[in-house]
Amino acid sequence: MTDHAVTRRATAEGLGTGALVATVVGSGIMATDLTRDVAVQLLVNALATVAALAVLIWSLGPISGAHFNPAVTLVAAVRREIGWGEAAAYLIAQCAGGLCGTAIGNLMFQHPAWEASTRVRSGGHLWLGEVVATAGLLALVGALTRSGHGRLGPALVPAWIGAAYFFTSSTSFANPAVTLARSATESFSGIGLGSVPGFVAAQLVGAVVGAALTELFYPRAGVPEPLDLPDPVHGG
């Protein structure tokens, strides 16, 4: 792949991650400005994120694959679906794009571009939530890819993230670049920098679990499947 092609794809990754983070941060600030009801705040944040993610995957997916997530990129590189050089470009673009997205989300509401979050999110129950959210995401991405139904990504990936907002204890960050970016906003969606390593570690564990589930249920072409032989006992 040419340098121009890699730059184009990495730029799409940076733009997509930045737009996603700007949505998360901006909608979180808007929600707290509109209501003090935490449930409503979370609902506003989730709906905005789901809608933006659907648009971003649909529009940028044909260019870069719409990873917007280092966990997705690392799994793709390990599987040799993309080269490590391209993966490195993706990772840099995702992290830089996420931080730019935080600045945009903050500035739109007259907050400093970056300010360290003091919101502590730590504990085994939250890390478990991140493992579950990320494992589900990676298993879904793998299923869509291996089954040839990638066109359903703009609907199903946001659906998983939206659901995980409400059934996981961590509200489903499920993304190391987004987690890092959210440490730079002192708002509803923020996470203290000291809480970031625990979340990222849990996300990487979840990515391994999700990737393993993909290999179990959707093995690569050429991997022998069990023979569907008649049951000699029951005649099945």
GROMACS .gro file of N, CA and C in nm, residues 124-179:
model
  168
  124GLY      N    1  -1.288  -0.300   4.057
  124GLY     CA    2  -1.303  -0.423   3.982
  124GLY      C    3  -1.433  -0.433   3.906
  125HIS      N    4  -1.543  -0.380   3.963
  125HIS     CA    5  -1.672  -0.389   3.895
  125HIS      C    6  -1.672  -0.307   3.766
  126LEU      N    7  -1.604  -0.192   3.767
  126LEU     CA    8  -1.597  -0.109   3.647
  126LEU      C    9  -1.505  -0.173   3.543
  127TRP      N   10  -1.395  -0.231   3.587
  127TRP     CA   11  -1.304  -0.298   3.493
  127TRP      C   12  -1.373  -0.418   3.429
  128LEU      N   13  -1.454  -0.489   3.506
  128LEU     CA   14  -1.529  -0.601   3.450
  128LEU      C   15  -1.627  -0.550   3.343
  129GLY      N   16  -1.689  -0.436   3.372
  129GLY     CA   17  -1.779  -0.376   3.273
  129GLY      C   18  -1.707  -0.346   3.143
  130GLU      N   19  -1.583  -0.296   3.153
  130GLU     CA   20  -1.505  -0.267   3.033
  130GLU      C   21  -1.464  -0.394   2.958
  131VAL      N   22  -1.432  -0.500   3.032
  131VAL     CA   23  -1.400  -0.627   2.967
  131VAL      C   24  -1.520  -0.676   2.887
  132VAL      N   25  -1.638  -0.671   2.948
  132VAL     CA   26  -1.760  -0.718   2.882
  132VAL      C   27  -1.792  -0.632   2.760
  133ALA      N   28  -1.788  -0.500   2.776
  133ALA     CA   29  -1.821  -0.410   2.665
  133ALA      C   30  -1.727  -0.427   2.548
  134THR      N   31  -1.597  -0.436   2.577
  134THR     CA   32  -1.498  -0.447   2.470
  134THR      C   33  -1.500  -0.585   2.406
  135ALA      N   34  -1.517  -0.689   2.486
  135ALA     CA   35  -1.525  -0.825   2.431
  135ALA      C   36  -1.645  -0.836   2.337
  136GLY      N   37  -1.757  -0.782   2.378
  136GLY     CA   38  -1.875  -0.786   2.291
  136GLY      C   39  -1.853  -0.711   2.162
  137LEU      N   40  -1.789  -0.595   2.172
  137LEU     CA   41  -1.762  -0.515   2.052
  137LEU      C   42  -1.671  -0.589   1.956
  138LEU      N   43  -1.561  -0.645   2.006
  138LEU     CA   44  -1.467  -0.715   1.918
  138LEU      C   45  -1.526  -0.843   1.862
  139ALA      N   46  -1.607  -0.912   1.941
  139ALA     CA   47  -1.674  -1.033   1.891
  139ALA      C   48  -1.772  -0.996   1.780
  140LEU      N   49  -1.842  -0.885   1.797
  140LEU     CA   50  -1.937  -0.840   1.694
  140LEU      C   51  -1.865  -0.801   1.567
  141VAL      N   52  -1.758  -0.722   1.580
  141VAL     CA   53  -1.681  -0.681   1.462
  141VAL      C   54  -1.627  -0.805   1.389
  142GLY      N   55  -1.577  -0.900   1.466
  142GLY     CA   56  -1.526  -1.022   1.405
  142GLY      C   57  -1.635  -1.100   1.334
  143ALA      N   58  -1.751  -1.110   1.395
  143ALA     CA   59  -1.862  -1.182   1.333
  143ALA      C   60  -1.906  -1.115   1.204
  144LEU      N   61  -1.915  -0.983   1.205
  144LEU     CA   62  -1.954  -0.911   1.085
  144LEU      C   63  -1.853  -0.931   0.972
  145THR      N   64  -1.724  -0.928   1.008
  145THR     CA   65  -1.619  -0.942   0.908
  145THR      C   66  -1.614  -1.084   0.851
  146ARG      N   67  -1.614  -1.182   0.939
  146ARG     CA   68  -1.598  -1.321   0.895
  146ARG      C   69  -1.723  -1.374   0.824
  147SER      N   70  -1.840  -1.321   0.858
  147SER     CA   71  -1.963  -1.370   0.795
  147SER      C   72  -1.997  -1.296   0.666
  148GLY      N   73  -1.918  -1.192   0.633
  148GLY     CA   74  -1.943  -1.116   0.512
  148GLY      C   75  -2.060  -1.020   0.524
  149HIS      N   76  -2.096  -0.983   0.647
  149HIS     CA   77  -2.208  -0.892   0.668
  149HIS      C   78  -2.160  -0.756   0.720
  150GLY      N   79  -2.044  -0.713   0.674
  150GLY     CA   80  -1.990  -0.585   0.719
  150GLY      C   81  -2.082  -0.467   0.693
  151ARG      N   82  -2.169  -0.478   0.594
  151ARG     CA   83  -2.261  -0.368   0.563
  151ARG      C   84  -2.357  -0.339   0.678
  152LEU      N   85  -2.370  -0.434   0.770
  152LEU     CA   86  -2.458  -0.413   0.885
  152LEU      C   87  -2.388  -0.341   0.999
  153GLY      N   88  -2.258  -0.315   0.983
  153GLY     CA   89  -2.182  -0.248   1.088
  153GLY      C   90  -2.241  -0.116   1.135
  154PRO      N   91  -2.285  -0.028   1.043
  154PRO     CA   92  -2.339   0.101   1.088
  154PRO      C   93  -2.463   0.089   1.175
  155ALA      N   94  -2.530  -0.025   1.171
  155ALA     CA   95  -2.648  -0.045   1.256
  155ALA      C   96  -2.614  -0.123   1.382
  156LEU      N   97  -2.537  -0.232   1.367
  156LEU     CA   98  -2.516  -0.323   1.479
  156LEU      C   99  -2.410  -0.276   1.578
  157VAL      N  100  -2.303  -0.214   1.530
  157VAL     CA  101  -2.200  -0.165   1.624
  157VAL      C  102  -2.257  -0.056   1.715
  158PRO      N  103  -2.325   0.047   1.662
  158PRO     CA  104  -2.386   0.145   1.752
  158PRO      C  105  -2.490   0.083   1.844
  159ALA      N  106  -2.561  -0.018   1.795
  159ALA     CA  107  -2.662  -0.084   1.880
  159ALA      C  108  -2.596  -0.147   2.002
  160TRP      N  109  -2.481  -0.213   1.981
  160TRP     CA  110  -2.410  -0.274   2.094
  160TRP      C  111  -2.360  -0.168   2.192
  161ILE      N  112  -2.299  -0.063   2.138
  161ILE     CA  113  -2.247   0.042   2.225
  161ILE      C  114  -2.360   0.108   2.302
  162GLY      N  115  -2.472   0.133   2.236
  162GLY     CA  116  -2.586   0.195   2.304
  162GLY      C  117  -2.641   0.108   2.415
  163ALA      N  118  -2.651  -0.022   2.389
  163ALA     CA  119  -2.698  -0.114   2.492
  163ALA      C  120  -2.601  -0.120   2.608
  164ALA      N  121  -2.470  -0.126   2.575
  164ALA     CA  122  -2.368  -0.139   2.679
  164ALA      C  123  -2.357  -0.014   2.766
  165TYR      N  124  -2.400   0.102   2.714
  165TYR     CA  125  -2.407   0.223   2.796
  165TYR      C  126  -2.488   0.195   2.922
  166PHE      N  127  -2.592   0.112   2.907
  166PHE     CA  128  -2.688   0.095   3.016
  166PHE      C  129  -2.676  -0.037   3.091
  167PHE      N  130  -2.615  -0.141   3.030
  167PHE     CA  131  -2.609  -0.265   3.105
  167PHE      C  132  -2.471  -0.295   3.163
  168THR      N  133  -2.370  -0.210   3.131
  168THR     CA  134  -2.240  -0.227   3.195
  168THR      C  135  -2.219  -0.121   3.302
  169SER      N  136  -2.146  -0.158   3.405
  169SER     CA  137  -2.122  -0.066   3.517
  169SER      C  138  -2.036   0.053   3.476
  170SER      N  139  -1.956   0.037   3.371
  170SER     CA  140  -1.862   0.142   3.329
  170SER      C  141  -1.920   0.237   3.227
  171THR      N  142  -2.041   0.210   3.181
  171THR     CA  143  -2.107   0.283   3.071
  171THR      C  144  -2.031   0.270   2.939
  172SER      N  145  -1.957   0.162   2.923
  172SER     CA  146  -1.902   0.121   2.794
  172SER      C  147  -1.814   0.223   2.725
  173PHE      N  148  -1.695   0.247   2.779
  173PHE     CA  149  -1.595   0.324   2.705
  173PHE      C  150  -1.546   0.238   2.588
  174ALA      N  151  -1.496   0.118   2.621
  174ALA     CA  152  -1.461   0.015   2.522
  174ALA      C  153  -1.364   0.062   2.414
  175ASN      N  154  -1.278   0.158   2.447
  175ASN     CA  155  -1.193   0.218   2.345
  175ASN      C  156  -1.078   0.293   2.413
  176PRO      N  157  -0.954   0.245   2.400
  176PRO     CA  158  -0.842   0.313   2.467
  176PRO      C  159  -0.821   0.457   2.424
  177ALA      N  160  -0.835   0.489   2.295
  177ALA     CA  161  -0.814   0.626   2.248
  177ALA      C  162  -0.921   0.720   2.304
  178VAL      N  163  -1.044   0.673   2.306
  178VAL     CA  164  -1.154   0.754   2.360
  178VAL      C  165  -1.136   0.772   2.511
  179THR      N  166  -1.090   0.667   2.578
  179THR     CA  167  -1.066   0.676   2.723
  179THR      C  168  -0.961   0.781   2.754
   0.00000   0.00000   0.00000
